[in-house]
mmCIF file of C-alpha atoms and ligand atoms in Angstrom:
data_model
loop_
_atom_site.group_PDB
_atom_site.id
_atom_site.type_symbol
_atom_site.label_atom_id
_atom_site.label_comp_id
_atom_site.label_asym_id
_atom_site.label_seq_id
_atom_site.Cartn_x
_atom_site.Cartn_y
_atom_site.Cartn_z
ATOM 1 C CA MET I 1 95.412 -5.662 35.045
ATOM 2 C CA SER I 2 93.800 -9.082 34.837
ATOM 3 C CA ALA I 3 95.435 -10.874 31.961
ATOM 4 C CA SER I 4 99.141 -11.180 32.581
ATOM 5 C CA PRO I 5 101.095 -14.248 31.564
ATOM 6 C CA ARG I 6 100.719 -17.210 33.897
ATOM 7 C CA ALA I 7 102.717 -19.990 32.330
ATOM 8 C CA SER I 8 105.255 -20.337 29.587
ATOM 9 C CA ALA I 9 102.733 -21.673 27.059
ATOM 10 C CA PRO I 10 102.706 -19.041 24.323
ATOM 11 C CA ASP I 11 98.919 -18.825 24.031
ATOM 12 C CA GLU I 12 98.624 -18.109 27.750
ATOM 13 C CA ALA I 13 101.303 -15.470 27.531
ATOM 14 C CA ALA I 14 99.359 -13.029 25.391
ATOM 15 C CA LEU I 15 99.148 -9.843 27.395
ATOM 16 C CA ASP I 16 96.257 -7.582 28.078
ATOM 17 C CA PRO I 17 97.006 -4.283 26.301
ATOM 18 C CA ASP I 18 95.847 -2.194 29.280
ATOM 19 C CA ALA I 19 98.199 -4.008 31.635
ATOM 20 C CA MET I 20 100.952 -3.364 29.120
ATOM 21 C CA ARG I 21 100.608 0.381 29.397
ATOM 22 C CA GLN I 22 100.190 1.121 33.106
ATOM 23 C CA PRO I 23 103.305 1.705 35.179
ATOM 24 C CA LEU I 24 103.035 0.893 38.899
ATOM 25 C CA ALA I 25 101.433 3.928 40.519
ATOM 26 C CA ASP I 26 102.900 3.710 44.012
ATOM 27 C CA ALA I 27 106.661 3.517 43.451
ATOM 28 C CA TRP I 28 109.786 5.637 43.317
ATOM 29 C CA TYR I 29 110.912 6.808 39.904
ATOM 30 C CA CYS I 30 114.190 8.408 38.949
ATOM 31 C CA VAL I 31 113.435 11.997 37.850
ATOM 32 C CA ALA I 32 116.781 13.803 37.726
ATOM 33 C CA ARG I 33 120.452 13.661 38.555
ATOM 34 C CA SER I 34 120.982 15.094 42.032
ATOM 35 C CA GLU I 35 123.406 17.708 40.733
ATOM 36 C CA ALA I 36 120.758 18.923 38.276
ATOM 37 C CA LEU I 37 118.819 20.254 41.275
ATOM 38 C CA LYS I 38 120.738 23.429 41.963
ATOM 39 C CA PRO I 39 119.827 25.547 44.991
ATOM 40 C CA GLY I 40 117.492 28.335 43.938
ATOM 41 C CA ALA I 41 116.807 26.847 40.487
ATOM 42 C CA LEU I 42 113.647 25.106 39.266
ATOM 43 C CA ARG I 43 113.435 22.160 36.935
ATOM 44 C CA ALA I 44 110.340 20.917 35.116
ATOM 45 C CA VAL I 45 110.008 17.155 34.635
ATOM 46 C CA GLU I 46 107.296 14.776 33.488
ATOM 47 C CA LEU I 47 106.342 11.718 35.460
ATOM 48 C CA ASN I 48 103.577 9.322 34.519
ATOM 49 C CA GLY I 49 101.596 12.041 32.754
ATOM 50 C CA GLU I 50 102.067 14.530 35.584
ATOM 51 C CA GLN I 51 103.960 17.826 35.145
ATOM 52 C CA ILE I 52 106.229 18.261 38.149
ATOM 53 C CA VAL I 53 108.538 21.068 39.221
ATOM 54 C CA LEU I 54 111.631 20.062 41.152
ATOM 55 C CA GLY I 55 113.882 22.261 43.224
ATOM 56 C CA ARG I 56 116.248 22.431 46.138
ATOM 57 C CA ASP I 57 115.690 24.877 48.970
ATOM 58 C CA ALA I 58 118.310 27.025 50.677
ATOM 59 C CA SER I 59 119.012 24.260 53.216
ATOM 60 C CA GLY I 60 119.701 21.750 50.409
ATOM 61 C CA ALA I 61 116.432 19.804 50.788
ATOM 62 C CA PRO I 62 114.836 18.766 47.482
ATOM 63 C CA PHE I 63 111.140 19.206 46.803
ATOM 64 C CA ALA I 64 108.655 18.172 44.116
ATOM 65 C CA LEU I 65 105.400 20.016 43.398
ATOM 66 C CA ARG I 66 102.804 19.741 40.677
ATOM 67 C CA ASP I 67 103.930 22.213 38.039
ATOM 68 C CA ARG I 68 100.623 23.980 37.902
ATOM 69 C CA CYS I 69 99.537 27.120 39.704
ATOM 70 C CA PRO I 70 96.057 26.540 41.177
ATOM 71 C CA HIS I 71 95.035 30.066 40.139
ATOM 72 C CA ARG I 72 95.095 29.771 36.311
ATOM 73 C CA GLY I 73 97.215 26.719 35.677
ATOM 74 C CA MET I 74 100.476 28.523 34.978
ATOM 75 C CA ALA I 75 103.646 26.420 35.099
ATOM 76 C CA LEU I 76 105.352 27.347 38.374
ATOM 77 C CA SER I 77 108.658 26.168 36.879
ATOM 78 C CA LYS I 78 108.525 29.313 34.693
ATOM 79 C CA GLY I 79 108.526 31.481 37.802
ATOM 80 C CA ARG I 80 111.104 32.520 40.334
ATOM 81 C CA PHE I 81 112.365 30.622 43.363
ATOM 82 C CA ASP I 82 114.256 32.412 46.115
ATOM 83 C CA GLY I 83 115.325 29.291 48.024
ATOM 84 C CA ALA I 84 112.190 29.334 50.205
ATOM 85 C CA ALA I 85 109.151 30.170 48.036
ATOM 86 C CA LEU I 86 108.123 29.917 44.394
ATOM 87 C CA THR I 87 106.529 32.930 42.736
ATOM 88 C CA CYS I 88 104.063 32.307 39.922
ATOM 89 C CA PRO I 89 104.999 34.518 36.943
ATOM 90 C CA PHE I 90 101.323 35.157 36.026
ATOM 91 C CA HIS I 91 99.892 37.045 39.072
ATOM 92 C CA GLY I 92 102.627 36.627 41.618
ATOM 93 C CA TRP I 93 101.041 34.087 43.971
ATOM 94 C CA ARG I 94 103.699 32.633 46.214
ATOM 95 C CA PHE I 95 103.980 29.030 47.387
ATOM 96 C CA GLY I 96 106.259 27.422 49.943
ATOM 97 C CA THR I 97 108.193 24.285 49.022
ATOM 98 C CA ASP I 98 105.527 22.410 51.021
ATOM 99 C CA GLY I 99 103.024 23.561 48.385
ATOM 100 C CA ARG I 100 101.073 25.919 50.675
ATOM 101 C CA CYS I 101 100.090 29.331 49.362
ATOM 102 C CA ARG I 102 102.053 31.963 51.284
ATOM 103 C CA ASP I 103 100.933 35.145 49.655
ATOM 104 C CA VAL I 104 98.539 36.579 47.097
ATOM 105 C CA PRO I 105 100.126 39.991 46.503
ATOM 106 C CA THR I 106 97.179 41.359 44.535
ATOM 107 C CA LEU I 107 94.831 41.069 47.546
ATOM 108 C CA SER I 108 93.813 44.321 49.153
ATOM 109 C CA ALA I 109 94.248 44.516 52.930
ATOM 110 C CA SER I 110 90.466 44.940 53.156
ATOM 111 C CA ASP I 111 89.788 41.754 51.096
ATOM 112 C CA ALA I 112 88.637 38.996 53.454
ATOM 113 C CA ALA I 113 89.623 36.171 51.017
ATOM 114 C CA ASP I 114 91.738 33.564 52.851
ATOM 115 C CA PHE I 115 94.531 32.022 50.779
ATOM 116 C CA SER I 116 95.809 29.711 53.520
ATOM 117 C CA LYS I 117 93.645 26.824 52.200
ATOM 118 C CA ILE I 118 95.139 27.032 48.710
ATOM 119 C CA ALA I 119 97.917 24.549 48.001
ATOM 120 C CA VAL I 120 99.842 22.980 45.156
ATOM 121 C CA GLN I 121 100.062 19.174 45.191
ATOM 122 C CA ARG I 122 103.303 18.033 46.765
ATOM 123 C CA PHE I 123 105.007 14.725 45.928
ATOM 124 C CA PRO I 124 107.423 12.763 48.110
ATOM 125 C CA ILE I 125 111.009 13.098 46.882
ATOM 126 C CA ARG I 126 114.189 11.326 47.992
ATOM 127 C CA GLU I 127 117.793 11.185 46.892
ATOM 128 C CA SER I 128 119.792 8.001 46.437
ATOM 129 C CA ALA I 129 122.724 6.795 44.303
ATOM 130 C CA GLY I 130 123.196 10.359 43.043
ATOM 131 C CA PHE I 131 119.642 10.724 41.707
ATOM 132 C CA ALA I 132 116.370 12.301 42.812
ATOM 133 C CA TRP I 133 113.390 9.940 43.049
ATOM 134 C CA VAL I 134 109.712 10.902 43.142
ATOM 135 C CA ASN I 135 106.707 8.784 44.031
ATOM 136 C CA PRO I 136 103.801 10.174 41.964
ATOM 137 C CA PHE I 137 101.120 8.191 43.844
ATOM 138 C CA LEU I 138 98.246 10.354 45.099
ATOM 139 C CA GLY I 139 95.907 7.689 46.443
ATOM 140 C CA PRO I 140 95.536 6.747 50.096
ATOM 141 C CA ALA I 141 98.428 4.870 51.711
ATOM 142 C CA SER I 142 97.676 1.211 51.079
ATOM 143 C CA GLY I 143 99.813 -0.307 53.806
ATOM 144 C CA SER I 144 101.712 -2.349 51.248
ATOM 145 C CA ASP I 145 105.429 -1.743 50.973
ATOM 146 C CA VAL I 146 106.959 0.031 47.989
ATOM 147 C CA PRO I 147 110.258 -1.215 46.520
ATOM 148 C CA ALA I 148 113.369 0.225 48.169
ATOM 149 C CA LEU I 149 115.385 2.910 46.428
ATOM 150 C CA PRO I 150 118.574 1.688 44.774
ATOM 151 C CA GLU I 151 121.712 2.480 46.750
ATOM 152 C CA LEU I 152 125.269 2.497 45.492
ATOM 153 C CA GLY I 153 126.972 0.776 48.425
ATOM 154 C CA PHE I 154 130.446 2.230 47.803
ATOM 155 C CA GLU I 155 132.156 5.600 47.434
ATOM 156 C CA ALA I 156 132.203 6.422 43.712
ATOM 157 C CA ALA I 157 135.402 7.939 42.324
ATOM 158 C CA GLY I 158 133.590 8.787 39.122
ATOM 159 C CA ARG I 159 130.335 8.424 37.262
ATOM 160 C CA VAL I 160 128.968 8.717 33.749
ATOM 161 C CA VAL I 161 125.234 9.220 33.262
ATOM 162 C CA ILE I 162 123.316 8.883 30.010
ATOM 163 C CA GLU I 163 119.646 9.823 29.769
ATOM 164 C CA LEU I 164 117.599 8.921 26.732
ATOM 165 C CA VAL I 165 113.876 9.255 26.012
ATOM 166 C CA VAL I 166 112.317 6.217 24.319
ATOM 167 C CA GLU I 167 109.048 6.618 22.425
ATOM 168 C CA ALA I 168 107.666 3.389 23.839
ATOM 169 C CA SER I 169 105.488 2.245 26.716
ATOM 170 C CA TYR I 170 106.897 1.789 30.175
ATOM 171 C CA ASP I 171 106.445 -1.988 30.163
ATOM 172 C CA LEU I 172 108.015 -2.566 26.770
ATOM 173 C CA THR I 173 110.992 -0.429 27.774
ATOM 174 C CA THR I 174 111.339 -2.086 31.181
ATOM 175 C CA LEU I 175 111.264 -5.558 29.616
ATOM 176 C CA SER I 176 114.470 -4.691 27.772
ATOM 177 C CA LEU I 177 116.185 -4.527 31.189
ATOM 178 C CA VAL I 178 115.429 -8.190 31.883
ATOM 179 C CA ASP I 179 115.591 -9.588 28.359
ATOM 180 C CA PRO I 180 118.730 -11.654 27.696
ATOM 181 C CA GLY I 181 117.530 -12.581 24.219
ATOM 182 C CA HIS I 182 117.991 -9.187 22.586
ATOM 183 C CA VAL I 183 121.586 -8.621 23.632
ATOM 184 C CA ALA I 184 123.257 -10.600 20.839
ATOM 185 C CA PHE I 185 121.101 -8.974 18.191
ATOM 186 C CA VAL I 186 120.727 -5.389 19.379
ATOM 187 C CA HIS I 187 124.005 -4.812 21.224
ATOM 188 C CA ASP I 188 126.470 -6.367 18.825
ATOM 189 C CA SER I 189 129.138 -3.660 19.117
ATOM 190 C CA TRP I 190 132.749 -4.836 19.013
ATOM 191 C CA TRP I 191 133.494 -3.433 22.475
ATOM 192 C CA PHE I 192 130.610 -5.121 24.198
ATOM 193 C CA ARG I 193 130.176 -8.365 22.374
ATOM 194 C CA PRO I 194 132.962 -9.147 19.950
ATOM 195 C CA SER I 195 131.664 -12.575 18.922
ATOM 196 C CA LYS I 196 128.405 -13.038 17.052
ATOM 197 C CA GLU I 197 128.135 -16.715 17.839
ATOM 198 C CA LEU I 198 125.296 -17.629 20.178
ATOM 199 C CA ARG I 199 126.407 -19.568 23.211
ATOM 200 C CA GLU I 200 124.486 -21.575 25.745
ATOM 201 C CA LYS I 201 123.991 -19.723 29.032
ATOM 202 C CA VAL I 202 122.962 -21.232 32.353
ATOM 203 C CA LYS I 203 122.202 -18.802 35.143
ATOM 204 C CA THR I 204 120.575 -19.099 38.527
ATOM 205 C CA PHE I 205 117.924 -16.571 39.447
ATOM 206 C CA THR I 206 116.959 -15.940 43.048
ATOM 207 C CA PRO I 207 114.048 -13.866 44.362
ATOM 208 C CA THR I 208 114.913 -10.594 46.143
ATOM 209 C CA PRO I 209 112.485 -8.381 48.127
ATOM 210 C CA HIS I 210 110.804 -6.828 45.045
ATOM 211 C CA GLY I 211 112.471 -8.595 42.175
ATOM 212 C CA PHE I 212 115.111 -11.157 41.376
ATOM 213 C CA THR I 213 118.834 -11.401 41.055
ATOM 214 C CA MET I 214 121.174 -13.253 38.745
ATOM 215 C CA THR I 215 124.624 -14.070 40.043
ATOM 216 C CA SER I 216 127.583 -15.274 38.027
ATOM 217 C CA HIS I 217 131.240 -15.719 38.717
ATOM 218 C CA ALA I 218 133.111 -14.295 35.812
ATOM 219 C CA THR I 219 132.486 -16.764 33.041
ATOM 220 C CA THR I 220 131.732 -13.760 30.826
ATOM 221 C CA THR I 221 135.325 -12.706 30.254
ATOM 222 C CA SER I 222 134.576 -12.100 26.584
ATOM 223 C CA SER I 223 133.588 -8.487 27.195
ATOM 224 C CA PRO I 224 136.492 -6.003 27.157
ATOM 225 C CA VAL I 225 134.635 -3.998 29.805
ATOM 226 C CA TYR I 226 134.916 -6.886 32.237
ATOM 227 C CA ARG I 227 138.481 -7.629 31.174
ATOM 228 C CA LEU I 228 139.452 -4.076 32.107
ATOM 229 C CA LEU I 229 138.812 -4.936 35.736
ATOM 230 C CA GLY I 230 141.402 -7.681 35.725
ATOM 231 C CA GLY I 231 141.135 -10.836 37.769
ATOM 232 C CA ALA I 232 137.867 -12.686 37.986
ATOM 233 C CA PRO I 233 135.011 -10.308 38.691
ATOM 234 C CA ALA I 234 131.831 -11.477 40.368
ATOM 235 C CA VAL I 235 128.823 -10.051 38.608
ATOM 236 C CA GLU I 236 125.413 -9.673 40.156
ATOM 237 C CA ILE I 237 122.458 -8.332 38.226
ATOM 238 C CA GLU I 238 119.375 -7.417 40.186
ATOM 239 C CA PHE I 239 116.034 -6.405 38.746
ATOM 240 C CA ARG I 240 113.688 -4.606 41.067
ATOM 241 C CA LEU I 241 110.261 -3.072 40.650
ATOM 242 C CA PRO I 242 109.195 -0.701 39.267
ATOM 243 C CA GLY I 243 111.904 -0.713 36.540
ATOM 244 C CA VAL I 244 115.351 -0.800 38.076
ATOM 245 C CA ARG I 245 118.305 -2.882 36.881
ATOM 246 C CA LEU I 246 121.344 -2.943 39.143
ATOM 247 C CA GLU I 247 124.476 -4.580 37.808
ATOM 248 C CA ARG I 248 127.247 -4.796 40.367
ATOM 249 C CA ILE I 249 130.726 -5.939 39.456
ATOM 250 C CA VAL I 250 133.185 -6.757 42.232
ATOM 251 C CA ALA I 251 136.836 -7.680 41.649
ATOM 252 C CA GLY I 252 138.778 -7.590 44.915
ATOM 253 C CA ALA I 253 138.440 -4.039 46.239
ATOM 254 C CA LYS I 254 137.413 -2.752 42.802
ATOM 255 C CA ARG I 255 133.792 -1.874 42.295
ATOM 256 C CA VAL I 256 131.863 -1.010 39.176
ATOM 257 C CA ALA I 257 128.122 -0.496 39.182
ATOM 258 C CA ASN I 258 126.042 -0.202 36.046
ATOM 259 C CA TYR I 259 122.550 0.976 36.987
ATOM 260 C CA THR I 260 119.635 1.479 34.626
ATOM 261 C CA PHE I 261 116.344 3.072 35.606
ATOM 262 C CA ALA I 262 113.133 3.294 33.575
ATOM 263 C CA THR I 263 110.882 6.277 34.269
ATOM 264 C CA PRO I 264 107.412 6.627 32.734
ATOM 265 C CA LEU I 265 107.036 10.143 31.292
ATOM 266 C CA THR I 266 103.693 9.661 29.529
ATOM 267 C CA HIS I 267 101.845 6.506 28.476
ATOM 268 C CA ASP I 268 103.992 6.248 25.370
ATOM 269 C CA ARG I 269 107.281 7.858 26.374
ATOM 270 C CA THR I 270 109.793 6.398 28.799
ATOM 271 C CA LEU I 271 113.050 7.828 30.097
ATOM 272 C CA LEU I 272 116.006 5.457 30.334
ATOM 273 C CA THR I 273 118.736 6.555 32.700
ATOM 274 C CA ASN I 274 121.994 4.641 32.629
ATOM 275 C CA ALA I 275 124.627 5.375 35.266
ATOM 276 C CA LEU I 276 128.047 3.785 35.409
ATOM 277 C CA TYR I 277 129.949 4.242 38.690
ATOM 278 C CA TRP I 278 133.389 3.072 39.759
ATOM 279 C CA ASN I 279 135.674 3.403 42.762
ATOM 280 C CA MET I 280 139.043 3.447 40.967
ATOM 281 C CA PRO I 281 140.132 7.077 40.344
ATOM 282 C CA ALA I 282 142.267 5.943 37.373
ATOM 283 C CA LEU I 283 139.100 5.034 35.485
ATOM 284 C CA ASN I 284 138.114 8.704 35.419
ATOM 285 C CA LEU I 285 140.475 9.010 32.465
ATOM 286 C CA LEU I 286 138.131 6.756 30.505
ATOM 287 C CA LYS I 287 135.109 9.035 30.909
ATOM 288 C CA PRO I 288 135.428 10.541 27.406
ATOM 289 C CA VAL I 289 135.555 6.995 25.996
ATOM 290 C CA ALA I 290 132.795 5.534 28.165
ATOM 291 C CA ARG I 291 130.245 8.243 27.478
ATOM 292 C CA PRO I 292 129.818 7.744 23.698
ATOM 293 C CA LEU I 293 129.888 3.946 24.086
ATOM 294 C CA MET I 294 127.164 4.045 26.729
ATOM 295 C CA ARG I 295 125.123 6.403 24.584
ATOM 296 C CA GLN I 296 125.522 4.075 21.618
ATOM 297 C CA PHE I 297 124.415 1.117 23.751
ATOM 298 C CA LEU I 298 121.322 2.926 25.037
ATOM 299 C CA THR I 299 120.515 4.256 21.561
ATOM 300 C CA GLN I 300 120.485 0.676 20.273
ATOM 301 C CA ASP I 301 117.755 -0.118 22.820
ATOM 302 C CA GLN I 302 115.918 3.104 22.003
ATOM 303 C CA GLN I 303 115.804 2.393 18.263
ATOM 304 C CA VAL I 304 114.640 -1.200 18.543
ATOM 305 C CA LEU I 305 112.072 -0.368 21.239
ATOM 306 C CA GLN I 306 110.568 2.405 19.132
ATOM 307 C CA HIS I 307 110.170 0.082 16.154
ATOM 308 C CA ALA I 308 108.672 -2.636 18.384
ATOM 309 C CA GLN I 309 106.270 -0.103 19.904
ATOM 310 C CA ALA I 310 105.047 0.787 16.422
ATOM 311 C CA GLY I 311 104.237 -2.902 15.935
ATOM 312 C CA LEU I 312 102.515 -3.163 19.308
ATOM 313 C CA ASP I 313 100.482 -0.059 18.458
ATOM 314 C CA ARG I 314 99.061 -1.986 15.505
ATOM 315 C CA LYS I 315 98.447 -5.128 17.564
ATOM 316 C CA PRO I 316 99.177 -4.911 21.297
ATOM 317 C CA THR I 317 99.998 -8.537 22.054
ATOM 318 C CA MET I 318 103.252 -10.321 22.847
ATOM 319 C CA VAL I 319 104.251 -13.956 22.957
ATOM 320 C CA LEU I 320 106.593 -14.609 25.851
ATOM 321 C CA PHE I 321 108.264 -17.848 24.867
ATOM 322 C CA GLY I 322 110.981 -20.098 26.244
ATOM 323 C CA GLN I 323 113.236 -19.732 29.264
ATOM 324 C CA GLY I 324 114.872 -16.592 27.875
ATOM 325 C CA ASP I 325 111.501 -14.887 28.207
ATOM 326 C CA LEU I 326 110.850 -16.086 31.768
ATOM 327 C CA PRO I 327 112.390 -12.959 33.349
ATOM 328 C CA SER I 328 109.946 -10.928 31.255
ATOM 329 C CA GLN I 329 107.093 -13.060 32.579
ATOM 330 C CA TRP I 330 108.446 -12.553 36.099
ATOM 331 C CA TYR I 331 108.286 -8.803 35.607
ATOM 332 C CA PHE I 332 104.557 -9.059 34.999
ATOM 333 C CA ARG I 333 104.091 -11.465 37.915
ATOM 334 C CA LEU I 334 105.920 -9.088 40.249
ATOM 335 C CA LYS I 335 103.888 -6.183 39.025
ATOM 336 C CA ARG I 336 100.615 -8.080 39.369
ATOM 337 C CA GLU I 337 101.546 -9.040 42.936
ATOM 338 C CA ALA I 338 102.439 -5.408 43.750
ATOM 339 C CA LEU I 339 99.017 -4.320 42.490
ATOM 340 C CA ALA I 340 97.211 -7.104 44.342
ATOM 341 C CA ALA I 341 99.087 -6.349 47.587
ATOM 342 C CA ALA I 342 98.286 -2.631 47.309
ATOM 343 C CA ARG I 343 94.637 -3.371 46.604
ATOM 344 C CA ALA I 344 94.397 -5.688 49.628
ATOM 345 C CA GLY I 345 96.521 -3.423 51.854
ATOM 346 C CA ARG I 346 98.865 -6.286 52.663
ATOM 347 C CA PRO I 347 102.639 -6.693 52.339
ATOM 348 C CA PHE I 348 104.135 -7.676 49.005
ATOM 349 C CA VAL I 349 104.958 -11.392 48.806
ATOM 350 C CA ASN I 350 107.438 -12.226 46.085
ATOM 351 C CA PRO I 351 105.789 -14.926 43.944
ATOM 352 C CA LEU I 352 109.089 -16.102 42.403
ATOM 353 C CA VAL I 353 111.240 -19.062 43.420
ATOM 354 C CA THR I 354 114.916 -19.779 42.808
ATOM 355 C CA GLN I 355 115.306 -21.151 39.322
ATOM 356 C CA GLU I 356 118.000 -22.054 36.838
ATOM 357 C CA LEU I 357 117.414 -20.732 33.341
ATOM 358 C CA ARG I 358 119.019 -21.815 30.090
ATOM 359 C CA TRP I 359 119.110 -19.804 26.917
ATOM 360 C CA ARG I 360 121.461 -18.961 24.066
ATOM 361 C CA SER I 361 122.894 -15.492 23.666
HETATM 362 S S1 FES A 1 98.204 31.688 37.432
HETATM 363 FE FE1 FES A 1 99.553 31.663 39.062
HETATM 364 S S2 FES A 1 99.182 33.475 40.082
HETATM 365 FE FE2 FES A 1 97.720 33.479 38.522
HETATM 366 FE FE1 FE2 A 2 119.409 -3.540 25.795
#
């Protein structure tokens, strides 16, 4: 984690390949849509190399356990769940949603073996903005603060969610959330960006608790998506550790939120979740139109990221160059500070300052 970019000089910006591949350990990651956790059902997910089983108990509370029976390693997600306990399909051991072993049915009444010490690893789980979030960190509490969960901030009338797995590292994928330079080249669909001409952009970036935000007042009327809102929307784009991009569009009482979350599955596979929310019921009619467009948009990122990852696999260095790449450098600075704060057991101190950036896109 030592060599992250310090300044904008290209030779200083070459990144340490190890730092490139490690997601932040102590952070909340989006693991599933809330409605995918049905009471009584189990769902297997991957998170940062860990196999996790998710569920929702009879009272509606979600839980996350390591998807591995301590007895012989069986996936508990393949077993049964009655709303209170999971039953391993191999020898029937039962575990509560707190991970504690409740019963070993094959034990004879005369067997003195005590199963009360046996437990499956449990992970903290929360729900926010219509998603379930898990923190996979197993180390001791460091005393440093972890980034807040994204919240929606309004009552959604509708939502479209697209989930796509990218065969690329967590960092490379997360950089695409803060990279203005790729938009004109990767996302050149008629409905998003009708004109191919590069234009000068000037935007002010301000530090937020675990990231930074970019605010603009509706100069980007070129996009039909923005035009749909009518009037002059105010757009705010926030990036927050570990890999959360929150775009909020406000036009009078109308609200649209376009949230993107990066989740590390393994060291070379990353889940991108894109959720579009709105508070105007009339927009629900556009769901069948929005879904394929959002999928196309996310697929454009997926394809280019996978090709770039293949290049980084051959030589794992990047050159972060010019003001358009500063947000990418900030990502690594934020991450480095999060690691340093956790190591020292002190609060996170955002190393960024308010800055105006200029680039063409
Ligand atoms: S492997 Fe789970 S009970 Fe034996
Ligand atoms: Fe993109």
